[in-house]
């Protein structure tokens, strides 16, 4: 394998920002010697069923899997192209070692592991166990997520492990736990189709949860009304009965305003509130002042829209609330979600057919990977690391003294801050690309540069790997087996389609090997199926109880919903039936929510709101989808969505280059002048690195409860500028012009 540079412009030159290395039609193949493997998409939390076509240990294409009930064969543009990663020439096929002044060099596994283990020992002896940290991911299977949590506490004995779901769903999770006592979508998706009113807040369903679109359309076919809250008129909003173009950070205005009207007009389920909830009096008191006019000012929309929303939602016989990161990625993300959930509980429309609530999960295992103990405050089974009973139980499962399990560690952003100020010196990251996906990118990259030793485990060389001392070649989803838990709470089975290429290893085998060299071979020897067996026991009695599930039953039933507390139990597709909630008192707990400003509001210097998010053809930090030619064709570089009125003010026309600047950094991207965005707001998707990274602009403010970053609002200014001259631009010029 050739020597690789560590210098980014050099890397860009070698690999290119667009890599049209796979023929657009895939491979030519015959039926002979081919097999179909029923499994699931590796990308988002919808976890669509798909059949991979496998020939000679290569994934060569796909077929729809019509029987799988969630998506019935349907797939989005990413799902149909995912197979192109498998034989990608960029695939890492050997561990790499950084040699100062020379770049990355392939080294053998034995030498790589020696170095990793001796550096862990050195750093922990010199600075203490907690000076070595772990950052993990929610694209990992349940088995790998469980393994990472155990590895941190048992082998590294560090408190400092957290995961990229911290950037994703923690606000929704914390809110659900506070109100309902359980962190999971409350209903299977089949309930969406039976609801007569559907409220979607901060979710770009068509691009980010594409299969859910079909459930909304099924409901609409039966006459359901659709309400959408988003500063941008996303594709789904174009067909909504009511589109509320809320100002970023203003949703509490809409939610409290709706509740105010529901109380005034008597659209409450008083009996349900009395029997199954606590705390409604305080909420009533708080929303008193949220008149339509007051609420409208907060939300930045006309008061009539809030009244109309209440009129649709309030008296409906059945309803469903869905939300995603649009209301969660805020320094008041938990409060946003609670204010939304209050509308559901006040209507009493939950725990019944066609009545429910869901947070749309993000990453492939966005649900499951937050239950198995890889969060800084958590043990398996969604247990609490500070709870002595919980610690004792898990210590028993792991066969370690309870005192040896570290206490709560730092969550992702404080963890990176601890790297920046020198408290953390060593890091292993797996399934995480912080250099692109964390807010305030310049600060994050500075922090990564300060690590004394850093190991990155991935199947492609990510932008964060540039800071690594050792890169370990891990496995793609189709090269391993295990389970994930989809957006509904359905635990499903991923089957292995191929073996990893020679020189790469399955993620769990890498972790087991490190643990074993650290002296814990007896505790880390299992492969996914046995890890699942241990996970079942570890989850028993916890909130997310998988103990009654087996891989065979999961396969037979097209997935099982937790809690599933004993073998033979059918699982629990719908939570809270009969008004039984997850708190010890069995009730839902209303909490009063007041609107408060976001961490950085627009001002004279930076007068425009920036919000960030996604486009349909790219996934997260883009390391995977930026390598698939046809997805790059669809959306080659980030653009800045800007309203014609705002564009005109700055003399910006469609396709012009614009500089977007915040107090923390800047990007130069092309303008996309669209009427579908609020005139006080611009939007830049975040799937690109370096000079094109939206996170150069975003703010490092976090929610005090969930610690989620405020990706959805900061203040910027925008101006017309010349074409960029960065490394990516130079390469594009050579290839015929900047796109
Ligand atoms: N194509 C694609 N699909 C994906 C992903 C991907 O990267 N690409 N990632 C997956 C993951 S991990 C996640 S977390 C999900 C994310 O799924 P979504 O949350 O649906 O996607 P985002 O684009 O982050 O944000 C959703 C919407 O929030 C709006 N918004 C911004 N600020 C506010 C606000 O203050 N209030 C309201 N109401 N809306 C606001 C934005 O305009 C945007 O349309 O998608 C998953 N699916
Ligand atoms: N500005 C802005 N920033 C955001 C967001 C936003 O809306 N706006 N959204 C946030 C959200 S919701 C999320 S979820 C994060 C995601 O942010 P990240 O988690 O950093 O993004 P990924 O691209 O998933 O990075 C995962 C890396 O792991 C690798 N990988 C994937 N699967 C596996 C696996 O099974 N094994 C191994 N070894 N490696 C794997 C991929 O190749 C990739 O390099 O970004 C956040 N950042
Ligand atoms: S909707 Fe999500 S899981 Fe389904 S094919 Fe698309 S990316 Fe894959
Ligand atoms: Mo996410």
PDB file of N, CA and C and ligand atoms in Angstrom, residues 44 78 168 201-205 207-209 229-232 234 246-251 324-327 329-330 361-363 611-620 683 687 712, ligand 1:
ATOM      1  N   UNK A  44     -29.390   5.661   7.799  1.00  0.00           N
ATOM      2  CA  UNK A  44     -30.129   6.373   8.850  1.00  0.00           C
ATOM      3  C   UNK A  44     -30.981   5.469   9.740  1.00  0.00           C
ATOM      4  N   UNK A  78     -29.708   7.229  -0.916  1.00  0.00           N
ATOM      5  CA  UNK A  78     -28.508   6.709  -0.245  1.00  0.00           C
ATOM      6  C   UNK A  78     -28.566   5.188  -0.125  1.00  0.00           C
ATOM      7  N   UNK A 168     -26.847  14.449  18.724  1.00  0.00           N
ATOM      8  CA  UNK A 168     -27.970  14.023  17.903  1.00  0.00           C
ATOM      9  C   UNK A 168     -29.285  13.972  18.666  1.00  0.00           C
ATOM     10  N   UNK A 201     -42.451  18.781  13.898  1.00  0.00           N
ATOM     11  CA  UNK A 201     -41.684  19.961  14.297  1.00  0.00           C
ATOM     12  C   UNK A 201     -40.194  19.723  14.080  1.00  0.00           C
ATOM     13  N   UNK A 202     -39.580  20.558  13.231  1.00  0.00           N
ATOM     14  CA  UNK A 202     -38.133  20.487  13.068  1.00  0.00           C
ATOM     15  C   UNK A 202     -37.634  19.182  12.496  1.00  0.00           C
ATOM     16  N   UNK A 203     -38.345  18.655  11.528  1.00  0.00           N
ATOM     17  CA  UNK A 203     -37.893  17.421  10.871  1.00  0.00           C
ATOM     18  C   UNK A 203     -38.096  17.566   9.371  1.00  0.00           C
ATOM     19  N   UNK A 204     -37.014  17.430   8.645  1.00  0.00           N
ATOM     20  CA  UNK A 204     -37.078  17.475   7.182  1.00  0.00           C
ATOM     21  C   UNK A 204     -37.334  16.044   6.704  1.00  0.00           C
ATOM     22  N   UNK A 205     -38.598  15.618   6.882  1.00  0.00           N
ATOM     23  CA  UNK A 205     -38.950  14.209   6.697  1.00  0.00           C
ATOM     24  C   UNK A 205     -38.511  13.680   5.323  1.00  0.00           C
ATOM     25  N   UNK A 207     -36.238  14.422   3.219  1.00  0.00           N
ATOM     26  CA  UNK A 207     -34.813  14.237   2.927  1.00  0.00           C
ATOM     27  C   UNK A 207     -34.094  13.405   3.980  1.00  0.00           C
ATOM     28  N   UNK A 208     -34.590  13.445   5.215  1.00  0.00           N
ATOM     29  CA  UNK A 208     -33.822  12.834   6.313  1.00  0.00           C
ATOM     30  C   UNK A 208     -34.465  11.585   6.909  1.00  0.00           C
ATOM     31  N   UNK A 209     -35.751  11.420   6.697  1.00  0.00           N
ATOM     32  CA  UNK A 209     -36.426  10.201   7.153  1.00  0.00           C
ATOM     33  C   UNK A 209     -37.330   9.773   6.006  1.00  0.00           C
ATOM     34  N   UNK A 229     -43.705  22.615  11.274  1.00  0.00           N
ATOM     35  CA  UNK A 229     -42.975  23.769  11.820  1.00  0.00           C
ATOM     36  C   UNK A 229     -41.528  23.691  11.353  1.00  0.00           C
ATOM     37  N   UNK A 230     -41.091  24.659  10.580  1.00  0.00           N
ATOM     38  CA  UNK A 230     -39.712  24.656  10.085  1.00  0.00           C
ATOM     39  C   UNK A 230     -39.416  26.032   9.492  1.00  0.00           C
ATOM     40  N   UNK A 231     -38.236  26.601   9.733  1.00  0.00           N
ATOM     41  CA  UNK A 231     -37.916  27.896   9.109  1.00  0.00           C
ATOM     42  C   UNK A 231     -37.791  27.789   7.590  1.00  0.00           C
ATOM     43  N   UNK A 232     -37.719  26.543   7.092  1.00  0.00           N
ATOM     44  CA  UNK A 232     -37.634  26.337   5.652  1.00  0.00           C
ATOM     45  C   UNK A 232     -38.840  25.534   5.193  1.00  0.00           C
ATOM     46  N   UNK A 234     -39.667  22.805   3.646  1.00  0.00           N
ATOM     47  CA  UNK A 234     -39.032  21.572   3.170  1.00  0.00           C
ATOM     48  C   UNK A 234     -40.009  20.867   2.222  1.00  0.00           C
ATOM     49  N   UNK A 246     -41.590  28.934  11.408  1.00  0.00           N
ATOM     50  CA  UNK A 246     -41.116  29.414  12.706  1.00  0.00           C
ATOM     51  C   UNK A 246     -39.666  29.914  12.611  1.00  0.00           C
ATOM     52  N   UNK A 247     -39.362  30.944  13.389  1.00  0.00           N
ATOM     53  CA  UNK A 247     -37.970  31.412  13.468  1.00  0.00           C
ATOM     54  C   UNK A 247     -37.172  30.420  14.320  1.00  0.00           C
ATOM     55  N   UNK A 248     -35.979  30.098  13.894  1.00  0.00           N
ATOM     56  CA  UNK A 248     -35.162  29.158  14.667  1.00  0.00           C
ATOM     57  C   UNK A 248     -35.140  29.570  16.129  1.00  0.00           C
ATOM     58  N   UNK A 249     -35.393  28.634  17.005  1.00  0.00           N
ATOM     59  CA  UNK A 249     -35.373  28.926  18.437  1.00  0.00           C
ATOM     60  C   UNK A 249     -36.707  29.433  18.963  1.00  0.00           C
ATOM     61  N   UNK A 250     -37.727  29.536  18.100  1.00  0.00           N
ATOM     62  CA  UNK A 250     -39.002  30.119  18.511  1.00  0.00           C
ATOM     63  C   UNK A 250     -40.128  29.129  18.741  1.00  0.00           C
ATOM     64  N   UNK A 251     -39.850  27.827  18.666  1.00  0.00           N
ATOM     65  CA  UNK A 251     -40.922  26.824  18.718  1.00  0.00           C
ATOM     66  C   UNK A 251     -41.738  26.859  20.009  1.00  0.00           C
ATOM     67  N   UNK A 324     -37.710  16.127  15.222  1.00  0.00           N
ATOM     68  CA  UNK A 324     -36.322  15.688  15.035  1.00  0.00           C
ATOM     69  C   UNK A 324     -35.416  16.837  15.442  1.00  0.00           C
ATOM     70  N   UNK A 325     -34.239  16.897  14.841  1.00  0.00           N
ATOM     71  CA  UNK A 325     -33.201  17.770  15.363  1.00  0.00           C
ATOM     72  C   UNK A 325     -33.526  19.262  15.271  1.00  0.00           C
ATOM     73  N   UNK A 326     -34.465  19.654  14.412  1.00  0.00           N
ATOM     74  CA  UNK A 326     -34.802  21.066  14.277  1.00  0.00           C
ATOM     75  C   UNK A 326     -35.179  21.713  15.601  1.00  0.00           C
ATOM     76  N   UNK A 327     -35.859  20.966  16.479  1.00  0.00           N
ATOM     77  CA  UNK A 327     -36.159  21.541  17.798  1.00  0.00           C
ATOM     78  C   UNK A 327     -35.198  21.028  18.874  1.00  0.00           C
ATOM     79  N   UNK A 329     -31.605  20.401  18.453  1.00  0.00           N
ATOM     80  CA  UNK A 329     -30.246  20.964  18.386  1.00  0.00           C
ATOM     81  C   UNK A 329     -30.223  22.402  18.895  1.00  0.00           C
ATOM     82  N   UNK A 330     -30.547  22.581  20.163  1.00  0.00           N
ATOM     83  CA  UNK A 330     -30.606  23.919  20.734  1.00  0.00           C
ATOM     84  C   UNK A 330     -30.063  23.877  22.159  1.00  0.00           C
ATOM     85  N   UNK A 361     -35.340   8.996  14.969  1.00  0.00           N
ATOM     86  CA  UNK A 361     -33.915   8.796  15.262  1.00  0.00           C
ATOM     87  C   UNK A 361     -33.068   9.137  14.052  1.00  0.00           C
ATOM     88  N   UNK A 362     -31.799   9.439  14.311  1.00  0.00           N
ATOM     89  CA  UNK A 362     -30.902   9.913  13.264  1.00  0.00           C
ATOM     90  C   UNK A 362     -30.045   8.827  12.685  1.00  0.00           C
ATOM     91  N   UNK A 363     -29.006   8.436  13.431  1.00  0.00           N
ATOM     92  CA  UNK A 363     -28.062   7.466  12.911  1.00  0.00           C
ATOM     93  C   UNK A 363     -28.692   6.081  12.867  1.00  0.00           C
ATOM     94  N   UNK A 611     -28.901  28.518  10.216  1.00  0.00           N
ATOM     95  CA  UNK A 611     -29.277  27.195  10.690  1.00  0.00           C
ATOM     96  C   UNK A 611     -28.627  26.168   9.774  1.00  0.00           C
ATOM     97  N   UNK A 612     -28.330  24.995  10.329  1.00  0.00           N
ATOM     98  CA  UNK A 612     -27.587  23.992   9.559  1.00  0.00           C
ATOM     99  C   UNK A 612     -28.322  22.667   9.605  1.00  0.00           C
ATOM    100  N   UNK A 613     -28.011  21.792   8.678  1.00  0.00           N
ATOM    101  CA  UNK A 613     -28.663  20.481   8.652  1.00  0.00           C
ATOM    102  C   UNK A 613     -28.192  19.695   7.455  1.00  0.00           C
ATOM    103  N   UNK A 614     -29.145  19.038   6.773  1.00  0.00           N
ATOM    104  CA  UNK A 614     -28.782  17.986   5.831  1.00  0.00           C
ATOM    105  C   UNK A 614     -29.417  18.140   4.453  1.00  0.00           C
ATOM    106  N   UNK A 615     -28.893  17.391   3.502  1.00  0.00           N
ATOM    107  CA  UNK A 615     -29.542  17.222   2.203  1.00  0.00           C
ATOM    108  C   UNK A 615     -29.711  15.720   1.958  1.00  0.00           C
ATOM    109  N   UNK A 616     -30.619  15.378   1.048  1.00  0.00           N
ATOM    110  CA  UNK A 616     -31.004  13.963   0.942  1.00  0.00           C
ATOM    111  C   UNK A 616     -29.859  13.050   0.517  1.00  0.00           C
ATOM    112  N   UNK A 617     -28.952  13.557  -0.339  1.00  0.00           N
ATOM    113  CA  UNK A 617     -27.976  12.641  -0.923  1.00  0.00           C
ATOM    114  C   UNK A 617     -26.724  12.442  -0.084  1.00  0.00           C
ATOM    115  N   UNK A 618     -26.579  13.194   1.015  1.00  0.00           N
ATOM    116  CA  UNK A 618     -25.376  13.006   1.843  1.00  0.00           C
ATOM    117  C   UNK A 618     -25.730  12.566   3.249  1.00  0.00           C
ATOM    118  N   UNK A 619     -24.740  11.920   3.889  1.00  0.00           N
ATOM    119  CA  UNK A 619     -24.964  11.387   5.225  1.00  0.00           C
ATOM    120  C   UNK A 619     -23.922  11.934   6.186  1.00  0.00           C
ATOM    121  N   UNK A 620     -24.395  12.610   7.211  1.00  0.00           N
ATOM    122  CA  UNK A 620     -23.568  13.090   8.318  1.00  0.00           C
ATOM    123  C   UNK A 620     -22.306  13.784   7.817  1.00  0.00           C
ATOM    124  N   UNK A 683     -29.351  28.910   5.419  1.00  0.00           N
ATOM    125  CA  UNK A 683     -29.141  27.497   5.753  1.00  0.00           C
ATOM    126  C   UNK A 683     -27.945  26.964   4.992  1.00  0.00           C
ATOM    127  N   UNK A 687     -22.310  18.565   5.571  1.00  0.00           N
ATOM    128  CA  UNK A 687     -21.643  17.300   5.238  1.00  0.00           C
ATOM    129  C   UNK A 687     -20.219  17.434   4.693  1.00  0.00           C
ATOM    130  N   UNK A 712     -28.528  24.518  15.546  1.00  0.00           N
ATOM    131  CA  UNK A 712     -29.616  25.052  14.736  1.00  0.00           C
ATOM    132  C   UNK A 712     -29.762  26.564  14.805  1.00  0.00           C
TER     133      UNK A 712
HETATM  134  N1  LIG B   1     -30.141  12.531   3.922  1.00  0.00           N
HETATM  135  C1  LIG B   1     -29.806  12.385   5.189  1.00  0.00           C
HETATM  136  N2  LIG B   1     -30.642  11.781   6.040  1.00  0.00           N
HETATM  137  C2  LIG B   1     -30.302  11.658   7.338  1.00  0.00           C
HETATM  138  C3  LIG B   1     -29.052  12.115   7.820  1.00  0.00           C
HETATM  139  C4  LIG B   1     -28.172  12.731   6.884  1.00  0.00           C
HETATM  140  O1  LIG B   1     -27.057  13.174   7.229  1.00  0.00           O
HETATM  141  N3  LIG B   1     -28.594  12.839   5.591  1.00  0.00           N
HETATM  142  N4  LIG B   1     -28.715  12.016   9.121  1.00  0.00           N
HETATM  143  C5  LIG B   1     -29.539  11.229  10.011  1.00  0.00           C
HETATM  144  C6  LIG B   1     -29.380  11.821  11.338  1.00  0.00           C
HETATM  145  S1  LIG B   1     -28.036  11.355  12.288  1.00  0.00           S
HETATM  146  C7  LIG B   1     -30.269  12.693  11.848  1.00  0.00           C
HETATM  147  S2  LIG B   1     -30.010  13.331  13.387  1.00  0.00           S
HETATM  148  C8  LIG B   1     -31.514  13.014  11.156  1.00  0.00           C
HETATM  149  C9  LIG B   1     -31.818  14.509  11.185  1.00  0.00           C
HETATM  150  O2  LIG B   1     -33.032  14.730  10.607  1.00  0.00           O
HETATM  151  P1  LIG B   1     -33.699  16.156  10.646  1.00  0.00           P
HETATM  152  O3  LIG B   1     -33.719  16.684  12.014  1.00  0.00           O
HETATM  153  O4  LIG B   1     -34.984  16.065   9.919  1.00  0.00           O
HETATM  154  O5  LIG B   1     -32.653  17.026   9.748  1.00  0.00           O
HETATM  155  P2  LIG B   1     -31.917  18.436   9.912  1.00  0.00           P
HETATM  156  O6  LIG B   1     -31.600  18.869   8.526  1.00  0.00           O
HETATM  157  O7  LIG B   1     -30.796  18.351  10.865  1.00  0.00           O
HETATM  158  O8  LIG B   1     -32.976  19.446  10.546  1.00  0.00           O
HETATM  159  C10 LIG B   1     -34.345  19.379  10.265  1.00  0.00           C
HETATM  160  C11 LIG B   1     -34.982  20.701  10.000  1.00  0.00           C
HETATM  161  O9  LIG B   1     -34.932  21.544  11.131  1.00  0.00           O
HETATM  162  C12 LIG B   1     -35.150  22.850  10.640  1.00  0.00           C
HETATM  163  N5  LIG B   1     -34.904  23.794  11.728  1.00  0.00           N
HETATM  164  C13 LIG B   1     -33.811  24.523  11.991  1.00  0.00           C
HETATM  165  N6  LIG B   1     -33.982  25.269  13.117  1.00  0.00           N
HETATM  166  C14 LIG B   1     -35.220  24.995  13.559  1.00  0.00           C
HETATM  167  C15 LIG B   1     -35.996  25.450  14.681  1.00  0.00           C
HETATM  168  O10 LIG B   1     -35.544  26.205  15.544  1.00  0.00           O
HETATM  169  N7  LIG B   1     -37.263  24.964  14.781  1.00  0.00           N
HETATM  170  C16 LIG B   1     -37.807  24.118  13.881  1.00  0.00           C
HETATM  171  N8  LIG B   1     -39.049  23.730  14.046  1.00  0.00           N
HETATM  172  N9  LIG B   1     -37.087  23.657  12.835  1.00  0.00           N
HETATM  173  C17 LIG B   1     -35.818  24.071  12.688  1.00  0.00           C
HETATM  174  C18 LIG B   1     -34.247  22.909   9.436  1.00  0.00           C
HETATM  175  O11 LIG B   1     -34.669  23.916   8.533  1.00  0.00           O
HETATM  176  C19 LIG B   1     -34.379  21.509   8.866  1.00  0.00           C
HETATM  177  O12 LIG B   1     -35.255  21.455   7.767  1.00  0.00           O
HETATM  178  O13 LIG B   1     -31.454  12.617   9.803  1.00  0.00           O
HETATM  179  C20 LIG B   1     -31.008  11.284   9.603  1.00  0.00           C
HETATM  180  N10 LIG B   1     -31.170  11.071   8.187  1.00  0.00           N
END
